[in-house]
Tab-separated table of C-alpha atoms in Angstrom:
chain	number	residue	atom	x	y	z
A	6	UNK	CA	17.799	-4.891	12.962
A	7	UNK	CA	14.750	-3.720	14.250
A	8	UNK	CA	13.565	-0.314	13.034
A	9	UNK	CA	11.355	2.080	12.794
A	10	UNK	CA	9.262	2.052	9.690
A	11	UNK	CA	6.448	4.922	8.714
A	12	UNK	CA	3.222	2.505	6.947
A	13	UNK	CA	1.369	4.531	4.924
A	14	UNK	CA	-2.271	3.213	4.342
A	15	UNK	CA	-1.461	1.422	6.794
A	16	UNK	CA	-4.983	0.570	8.080
A	17	UNK	CA	-5.954	-0.129	5.099
A	18	UNK	CA	-6.813	-3.951	4.095
A	19	UNK	CA	-2.957	-5.500	2.745
A	20	UNK	CA	-1.345	-2.108	5.011
A	21	UNK	CA	-2.226	-3.878	8.029
A	22	UNK	CA	-1.607	-6.907	6.861
A	23	UNK	CA	2.007	-4.847	6.514
A	24	UNK	CA	2.526	-3.509	9.616
A	25	UNK	CA	1.001	-7.280	11.727
A	26	UNK	CA	4.714	-8.849	9.727
A	27	UNK	CA	6.580	-6.177	10.366
A	28	UNK	CA	6.241	-6.047	14.053
A	29	UNK	CA	6.181	-9.392	14.282
A	30	UNK	CA	9.591	-9.427	12.383
A	31	UNK	CA	10.671	-7.013	15.435
A	32	UNK	CA	10.620	-3.611	13.558
A	33	UNK	CA	7.981	-0.797	14.794
A	34	UNK	CA	5.381	0.027	12.242
A	35	UNK	CA	3.833	3.531	12.372
A	36	UNK	CA	0.226	3.807	11.079
A	37	UNK	CA	0.039	6.975	8.844
A	38	UNK	CA	-4.030	6.318	7.618
A	39	UNK	CA	-6.627	8.702	6.734
A	40	UNK	CA	-9.013	6.837	7.217
A	41	UNK	CA	-10.855	7.282	4.058
A	42	UNK	CA	-10.368	3.883	2.758
A	43	UNK	CA	-9.010	2.101	6.044
A	44	UNK	CA	-10.131	1.032	9.284
A	45	UNK	CA	-8.922	2.604	13.108
A	46	UNK	CA	-9.672	-0.926	14.523
A	47	UNK	CA	-7.182	-2.925	12.585
A	48	UNK	CA	-3.822	-0.550	13.852
A	49	UNK	CA	-3.060	-2.883	16.232
A	50	UNK	CA	1.011	-3.283	16.240
A	51	UNK	CA	1.784	0.198	16.354
A	52	UNK	CA	0.626	3.354	16.577
A	53	UNK	CA	-1.531	5.171	14.764
A	54	UNK	CA	-1.085	9.339	12.366
A	55	UNK	CA	-3.847	10.384	11.189
A	56	UNK	CA	-3.289	12.665	8.396
A	57	UNK	CA	-3.011	12.952	4.861
A	58	UNK	CA	-0.451	11.737	2.121
A	59	UNK	CA	-0.793	15.394	0.778
A	60	UNK	CA	0.469	17.327	3.831
A	61	UNK	CA	4.253	17.385	3.549
A	62	UNK	CA	4.838	18.784	6.434
A	63	UNK	CA	3.239	16.916	8.781
A	64	UNK	CA	4.787	14.089	7.403
A	65	UNK	CA	8.392	14.975	7.595
A	66	UNK	CA	7.715	15.879	11.713
A	67	UNK	CA	5.854	12.293	11.987
A	68	UNK	CA	9.387	11.417	9.953
A	69	UNK	CA	11.975	13.058	12.236
A	70	UNK	CA	9.690	12.099	15.578
A	71	UNK	CA	9.635	8.654	15.343
A	72	UNK	CA	13.637	8.950	13.470
A	73	UNK	CA	11.909	7.058	9.798
A	74	UNK	CA	14.497	4.710	8.598
A	75	UNK	CA	12.126	3.157	5.624
A	76	UNK	CA	8.452	3.913	4.266
A	77	UNK	CA	5.942	1.598	3.207
A	78	UNK	CA	3.248	3.487	1.090
A	79	UNK	CA	0.779	2.348	0.494
A	80	UNK	CA	-1.725	4.965	0.646
A	81	UNK	CA	-3.536	5.075	-2.852
A	82	UNK	CA	-7.018	5.410	-4.379
A	83	UNK	CA	-7.128	1.420	-5.943
A	84	UNK	CA	-10.569	1.407	-7.887
A	85	UNK	CA	-10.415	1.584	-11.466
A	86	UNK	CA	-13.884	2.646	-12.032
A	87	UNK	CA	-13.754	5.060	-9.700
A	88	UNK	CA	-10.380	6.533	-11.910
A	89	UNK	CA	-11.786	6.430	-15.131
A	90	UNK	CA	-15.193	9.019	-14.561
A	91	UNK	CA	-12.709	10.481	-11.846
A	92	UNK	CA	-9.090	10.795	-12.377
A	93	UNK	CA	-8.232	14.293	-11.071
A	94	UNK	CA	-8.088	12.368	-7.678
A	95	UNK	CA	-5.691	9.487	-8.825
A	96	UNK	CA	-3.742	11.950	-9.542
A	97	UNK	CA	-4.216	14.438	-7.053
A	98	UNK	CA	-3.997	11.752	-4.571
A	99	UNK	CA	-2.238	9.231	-5.928
A	100	UNK	CA	1.263	10.845	-7.842
A	101	UNK	CA	1.127	14.288	-5.927
A	102	UNK	CA	-0.146	12.733	-2.737
A	103	UNK	CA	3.007	11.002	-3.769
A	104	UNK	CA	5.253	13.286	-4.041
A	105	UNK	CA	4.264	15.053	-0.819
A	106	UNK	CA	5.317	12.217	1.248
A	107	UNK	CA	9.365	10.969	-0.904
A	108	UNK	CA	9.821	15.124	0.101
A	109	UNK	CA	9.216	14.285	3.078
A	110	UNK	CA	11.850	12.078	3.220
A	111	UNK	CA	14.262	13.878	1.537
A	112	UNK	CA	14.465	16.570	4.003
A	113	UNK	CA	13.862	14.127	7.061
A	114	UNK	CA	16.267	11.949	5.759
A	115	UNK	CA	14.904	8.800	5.332
A	116	UNK	CA	16.144	6.597	2.564
A	117	UNK	CA	14.287	3.406	1.757
A	118	UNK	CA	10.794	3.027	0.726
A	119	UNK	CA	8.718	0.612	-0.627
A	120	UNK	CA	5.695	1.275	-2.813
A	121	UNK	CA	2.181	-0.550	-3.581
A	122	UNK	CA	2.511	-0.648	-6.948
A	123	UNK	CA	0.121	-2.696	-9.086
A	124	UNK	CA	-0.218	-4.807	-12.720
A	125	UNK	CA	-2.231	-2.248	-13.717
A	126	UNK	CA	0.742	-0.456	-15.499
A	127	UNK	CA	1.427	-3.544	-17.710
A	128	UNK	CA	-2.032	-2.760	-19.405
A	129	UNK	CA	-3.534	-5.245	-21.693
A	130	UNK	CA	-0.842	-8.618	-21.413
A	131	UNK	CA	1.383	-9.115	-24.958
A	132	UNK	CA	2.532	-12.400	-23.846
A	133	UNK	CA	1.639	-13.971	-20.224
A	134	UNK	CA	2.708	-14.748	-18.074
A	135	UNK	CA	3.912	-11.529	-17.544
A	136	UNK	CA	7.497	-10.574	-16.353
A	137	UNK	CA	9.124	-7.397	-15.781
A	138	UNK	CA	10.295	-6.648	-19.241
A	139	UNK	CA	6.686	-5.866	-20.549
A	140	UNK	CA	5.857	-2.990	-21.650
A	141	UNK	CA	4.295	-0.287	-19.374
A	142	UNK	CA	1.010	0.733	-21.283
A	143	UNK	CA	-1.378	1.089	-18.710
A	144	UNK	CA	-5.899	1.383	-19.971
A	145	UNK	CA	-6.824	3.856	-16.674
A	146	UNK	CA	-6.091	6.197	-15.009
A	147	UNK	CA	-5.486	3.866	-11.994
A	148	UNK	CA	-2.728	2.490	-13.787
A	149	UNK	CA	-0.811	5.495	-15.164
A	150	UNK	CA	-0.788	6.891	-11.488
A	151	UNK	CA	1.292	4.058	-10.723
A	152	UNK	CA	3.322	4.260	-13.361
A	153	UNK	CA	3.840	8.527	-13.037
A	154	UNK	CA	4.963	7.015	-9.592
A	155	UNK	CA	7.775	4.423	-10.630
A	156	UNK	CA	9.285	5.962	-13.144
A	157	UNK	CA	9.577	9.460	-9.949
A	158	UNK	CA	10.786	6.717	-7.717
A	159	UNK	CA	14.193	6.672	-10.182
A	160	UNK	CA	14.888	10.248	-10.790
A	161	UNK	CA	14.288	10.245	-6.547
A	162	UNK	CA	17.066	7.882	-6.309
A	163	UNK	CA	19.146	9.725	-9.098
A	164	UNK	CA	18.630	13.534	-6.864
A	165	UNK	CA	18.809	12.127	-3.984
A	166	UNK	CA	20.138	8.518	-2.875
A	167	UNK	CA	15.931	7.291	-2.179
A	168	UNK	CA	16.394	4.242	-2.686
A	169	UNK	CA	12.471	1.630	-3.567
A	170	UNK	CA	11.120	-1.489	-3.976
A	171	UNK	CA	7.923	-1.380	-6.962
A	172	UNK	CA	5.968	-4.426	-5.691
A	173	UNK	CA	3.755	-4.842	-8.429
A	174	UNK	CA	0.296	-7.226	-7.086
A	175	UNK	CA	-1.707	-8.508	-9.977
A	176	UNK	CA	-4.714	-10.222	-7.093
A	177	UNK	CA	-4.389	-9.740	-3.723
A	178	UNK	CA	-7.001	-12.082	-1.825
A	179	UNK	CA	-6.922	-14.174	1.906
A	180	UNK	CA	-7.712	-12.598	5.167
A	181	UNK	CA	-4.189	-13.903	8.402
A	182	UNK	CA	-4.846	-16.943	9.454
A	183	UNK	CA	-5.681	-15.607	12.935
A	184	UNK	CA	-8.452	-13.356	12.667
A	185	UNK	CA	-6.670	-10.337	13.392
A	186	UNK	CA	-7.632	-9.129	10.669
A	187	UNK	CA	-9.531	-9.118	6.803
A	188	UNK	CA	-10.643	-7.523	3.786
A	189	UNK	CA	-13.181	-5.115	4.737
A	190	UNK	CA	-13.540	-2.578	1.548
A	191	UNK	CA	-16.915	-0.222	0.817
A	192	UNK	CA	-17.598	-0.362	-1.862
A	193	UNK	CA	-16.229	-3.729	-2.434
A	194	UNK	CA	-15.190	-4.732	-5.716
A	195	UNK	CA	-12.339	-8.074	-4.854
A	196	UNK	CA	-14.149	-11.205	-6.535
A	197	UNK	CA	-13.349	-13.666	-3.479
A	198	UNK	CA	-14.981	-11.480	-0.411
A	199	UNK	CA	-17.804	-10.821	-3.136
A	200	UNK	CA	-18.937	-14.350	-3.202
A	201	UNK	CA	-18.642	-14.298	0.453
A	202	UNK	CA	-21.343	-11.431	1.005
A	203	UNK	CA	-23.681	-12.966	-1.391
A	204	UNK	CA	-23.587	-17.239	0.518
A	205	UNK	CA	-24.122	-14.939	3.858
A	206	UNK	CA	-27.121	-12.646	1.906
A	207	UNK	CA	-25.075	-9.693	2.298
A	208	UNK	CA	-25.991	-9.254	-1.267
A	209	UNK	CA	-28.686	-10.108	-3.901
A	210	UNK	CA	-26.185	-11.711	-6.025
A	211	UNK	CA	-22.169	-11.733	-7.585
A	212	UNK	CA	-21.887	-10.262	-10.737
A	213	UNK	CA	-19.902	-12.320	-13.229
A	214	UNK	CA	-18.275	-10.012	-15.088
A	215	UNK	CA	-17.971	-11.426	-18.583
A	216	UNK	CA	-18.497	-15.016	-20.397
A	217	UNK	CA	-17.316	-15.496	-23.562
A	218	UNK	CA	-13.706	-14.519	-22.793
A	219	UNK	CA	-10.829	-17.639	-25.141
A	220	UNK	CA	-10.661	-19.137	-21.791
A	221	UNK	CA	-11.723	-22.768	-20.400
A	222	UNK	CA	-14.798	-21.860	-19.347
A	223	UNK	CA	-15.607	-18.358	-20.540
A	224	UNK	CA	-14.954	-16.174	-17.872
A	225	UNK	CA	-11.818	-14.357	-16.509
A	226	UNK	CA	-8.602	-15.500	-14.793
A	227	UNK	CA	-6.686	-13.807	-12.479
A	228	UNK	CA	-3.627	-14.653	-10.749
A	229	UNK	CA	-4.460	-14.660	-6.322
A	230	UNK	CA	-1.715	-13.656	-4.243
A	231	UNK	CA	-2.185	-14.113	-0.348
A	232	UNK	CA	-1.999	-11.034	1.382
A	233	UNK	CA	0.107	-12.572	4.364
A	234	UNK	CA	2.131	-13.760	1.536
A	235	UNK	CA	2.350	-10.127	0.026
A	236	UNK	CA	2.857	-8.911	3.305
A	237	UNK	CA	5.961	-11.034	3.799
A	238	UNK	CA	7.089	-9.517	0.394
A	239	UNK	CA	6.957	-5.931	2.267
A	240	UNK	CA	9.200	-6.588	5.153
A	241	UNK	CA	12.040	-8.818	1.905
A	242	UNK	CA	12.313	-5.982	-0.275
A	243	UNK	CA	12.496	-3.718	3.443
A	244	UNK	CA	15.678	-6.509	4.035
A	245	UNK	CA	16.750	-5.902	0.908
A	246	UNK	CA	17.400	-1.921	0.961
A	247	UNK	CA	19.122	-2.521	4.311
A	248	UNK	CA	20.833	-4.399	2.802
A	249	UNK	CA	22.418	-1.097	0.068
A	250	UNK	CA	20.816	-2.641	-2.700
A	251	UNK	CA	19.559	0.112	-5.400
A	252	UNK	CA	16.093	0.086	-6.463
A	253	UNK	CA	14.233	-2.405	-8.264
A	254	UNK	CA	11.071	-2.859	-9.748
A	255	UNK	CA	9.187	-6.821	-9.145
A	256	UNK	CA	5.838	-8.700	-9.881
A	257	UNK	CA	4.538	-10.188	-6.527
A	258	UNK	CA	2.165	-13.168	-7.921
A	259	UNK	CA	1.996	-17.251	-7.533
A	260	UNK	CA	2.970	-18.006	-11.717
A	261	UNK	CA	-1.694	-19.845	-11.866
A	262	UNK	CA	-3.890	-18.383	-12.604
A	263	UNK	CA	-7.486	-19.181	-11.286
A	264	UNK	CA	-11.037	-18.601	-12.725
A	265	UNK	CA	-13.602	-17.239	-11.511
A	266	UNK	CA	-16.144	-19.707	-12.060
A	267	UNK	CA	-13.784	-22.175	-10.419
A	268	UNK	CA	-13.702	-19.454	-7.423
A	269	UNK	CA	-17.195	-19.194	-7.260
A	270	UNK	CA	-16.933	-23.529	-6.585
A	271	UNK	CA	-13.573	-22.934	-4.719
A	272	UNK	CA	-16.465	-20.707	-2.105
A	273	UNK	CA	-19.643	-22.541	-2.524
A	274	UNK	CA	-17.553	-25.652	-1.658
A	275	UNK	CA	-15.931	-23.715	1.933
A	276	UNK	CA	-19.091	-22.641	3.228
A	277	UNK	CA	-21.619	-25.684	1.745
A	278	UNK	CA	-23.930	-23.252	0.276
A	279	UNK	CA	-24.668	-22.062	-3.747
A	280	UNK	CA	-23.172	-18.570	-4.662
A	281	UNK	CA	-26.437	-16.806	-6.064
A	282	UNK	CA	-25.439	-15.109	-9.222
A	283	UNK	CA	-26.246	-13.909	-12.900
A	284	UNK	CA	-24.025	-13.886	-15.776
A	285	UNK	CA	-23.086	-9.384	-16.980
A	286	UNK	CA	-21.161	-8.471	-19.666
A	287	UNK	CA	-17.665	-7.652	-19.162
A	288	UNK	CA	-15.939	-4.597	-18.175
A	289	UNK	CA	-14.360	-2.123	-20.387
A	290	UNK	CA	-10.537	-3.043	-21.461
A	291	UNK	CA	-10.151	-5.939	-18.372
A	292	UNK	CA	-7.915	-8.472	-20.918
A	293	UNK	CA	-9.504	-12.195	-20.328
A	294	UNK	CA	-5.485	-13.701	-18.647
A	295	UNK	CA	-3.711	-11.723	-16.463
A	296	UNK	CA	-0.720	-13.747	-14.340
A	297	UNK	CA	2.589	-12.971	-13.172
A	298	UNK	CA	6.221	-13.842	-13.711
A	299	UNK	CA	7.476	-13.558	-10.061
A	300	UNK	CA	10.925	-14.872	-10.141
A	301	UNK	CA	13.755	-11.519	-10.154
A	302	UNK	CA	11.229	-12.196	-6.450
A	303	UNK	CA	12.374	-15.283	-5.624
A	304	UNK	CA	15.764	-14.875	-6.743
A	305	UNK	CA	16.374	-10.838	-5.321
A	306	UNK	CA	14.437	-10.997	-2.099
A	307	UNK	CA	14.035	-15.297	-2.272
A	308	UNK	CA	10.509	-14.906	-1.984
A	309	UNK	CA	7.900	-17.181	-2.881
A	310	UNK	CA	3.759	-17.479	-2.282
A	311	UNK	CA	3.828	-19.680	0.734
A	312	UNK	CA	-0.261	-19.363	1.138
A	313	UNK	CA	-1.316	-18.465	-1.736
A	314	UNK	CA	-3.402	-21.581	-3.130
A	315	UNK	CA	-7.349	-21.588	-3.989
A	316	UNK	CA	-8.420	-23.392	-0.911
A	317	UNK	CA	-6.882	-21.809	2.070
A	318	UNK	CA	-7.754	-17.934	-0.006
A	319	UNK	CA	-11.050	-18.929	0.087
A	320	UNK	CA	-10.761	-20.211	3.659
A	321	UNK	CA	-9.396	-17.820	5.323
A	322	UNK	CA	-11.395	-15.447	3.715
A	323	UNK	CA	-14.613	-16.679	4.616
A	324	UNK	CA	-13.392	-17.243	8.532
A	325	UNK	CA	-12.846	-13.180	8.403
A	326	UNK	CA	-15.841	-12.619	7.147
A	327	UNK	CA	-18.109	-14.518	8.769
A	328	UNK	CA	-16.428	-14.207	12.005
A	329	UNK	CA	-16.712	-10.429	11.764
A	330	UNK	CA	-20.654	-9.770	11.159
A	331	UNK	CA	-21.531	-13.205	8.202
A	332	UNK	CA	-22.859	-15.616	11.292
A	333	UNK	CA	-26.053	-13.078	12.155
A	334	UNK	CA	-27.001	-13.101	7.789
A	335	UNK	CA	-25.843	-16.650	7.515
A	336	UNK	CA	-27.921	-17.672	10.420
A	337	UNK	CA	-30.816	-15.327	8.674
A	338	UNK	CA	-30.175	-16.476	5.147
A	339	UNK	CA	-31.353	-19.742	6.359
């Protein structure tokens, strides 16, 4: 059944991939984005409405005008370090902005929401892999802001019948196979694009943050999931809600981790060049290992990560960066 779906933050990295997946599934995505971090060029599968989620009145008008039946919410700030320096910015946008969106949905009669959440709500892992029963003790304002939103969703379901699925990502990576969209952050903080930028000479070197962890090669281990797999989970979550199911929180990951040095070696294999790097101190609060248990998403959504092997993650990211701005940089670095 075709649905009009508002994608808040749909001009961003994950949001644009969600819009493409929605369109491929026969739905009509309407992107709502402030373009503070998103890109107008990434909006290709439906209209763009420029606006801030704090603008409740505008949201209500858009929801009613387009007869929106569901919302995918990715309009959040997501830089952990920045959240430590400026927690007010994160609580204002991620929490107060989400309350504005929820209130607009209630007023417009829009019944379903899929939330982009995060493993940062768990804090430091007590057991591995991390499943949804793990205690949630965030160690930074970003994770705390997302946990506040998850809790608010449960109260809104009880009070207003607004049902939701919160998808807790671990590490998004990779790019669209067709090269339509990809990862373009400013500033960039993700490992794979940072390594690729170092190869292309777009940055001096990659900093390896922490080399004395209790892991096989001393570097941190993370569970990377291809952005296309994440996008597919959002579509499946909307179908889950459309079937009348109650709200739920779900992990999205592969159950397998890769170390920083493993990722560097794979980038070097794909690029055919060395990644210039230097060892640096670990970031405060970074756990040695983060790996997801995603059996609940498999059971409830029928979701499986199908493109999240390390080779595909790196190869699709490499093609995207090389095609967008890297070929000239690569020739200059030769």
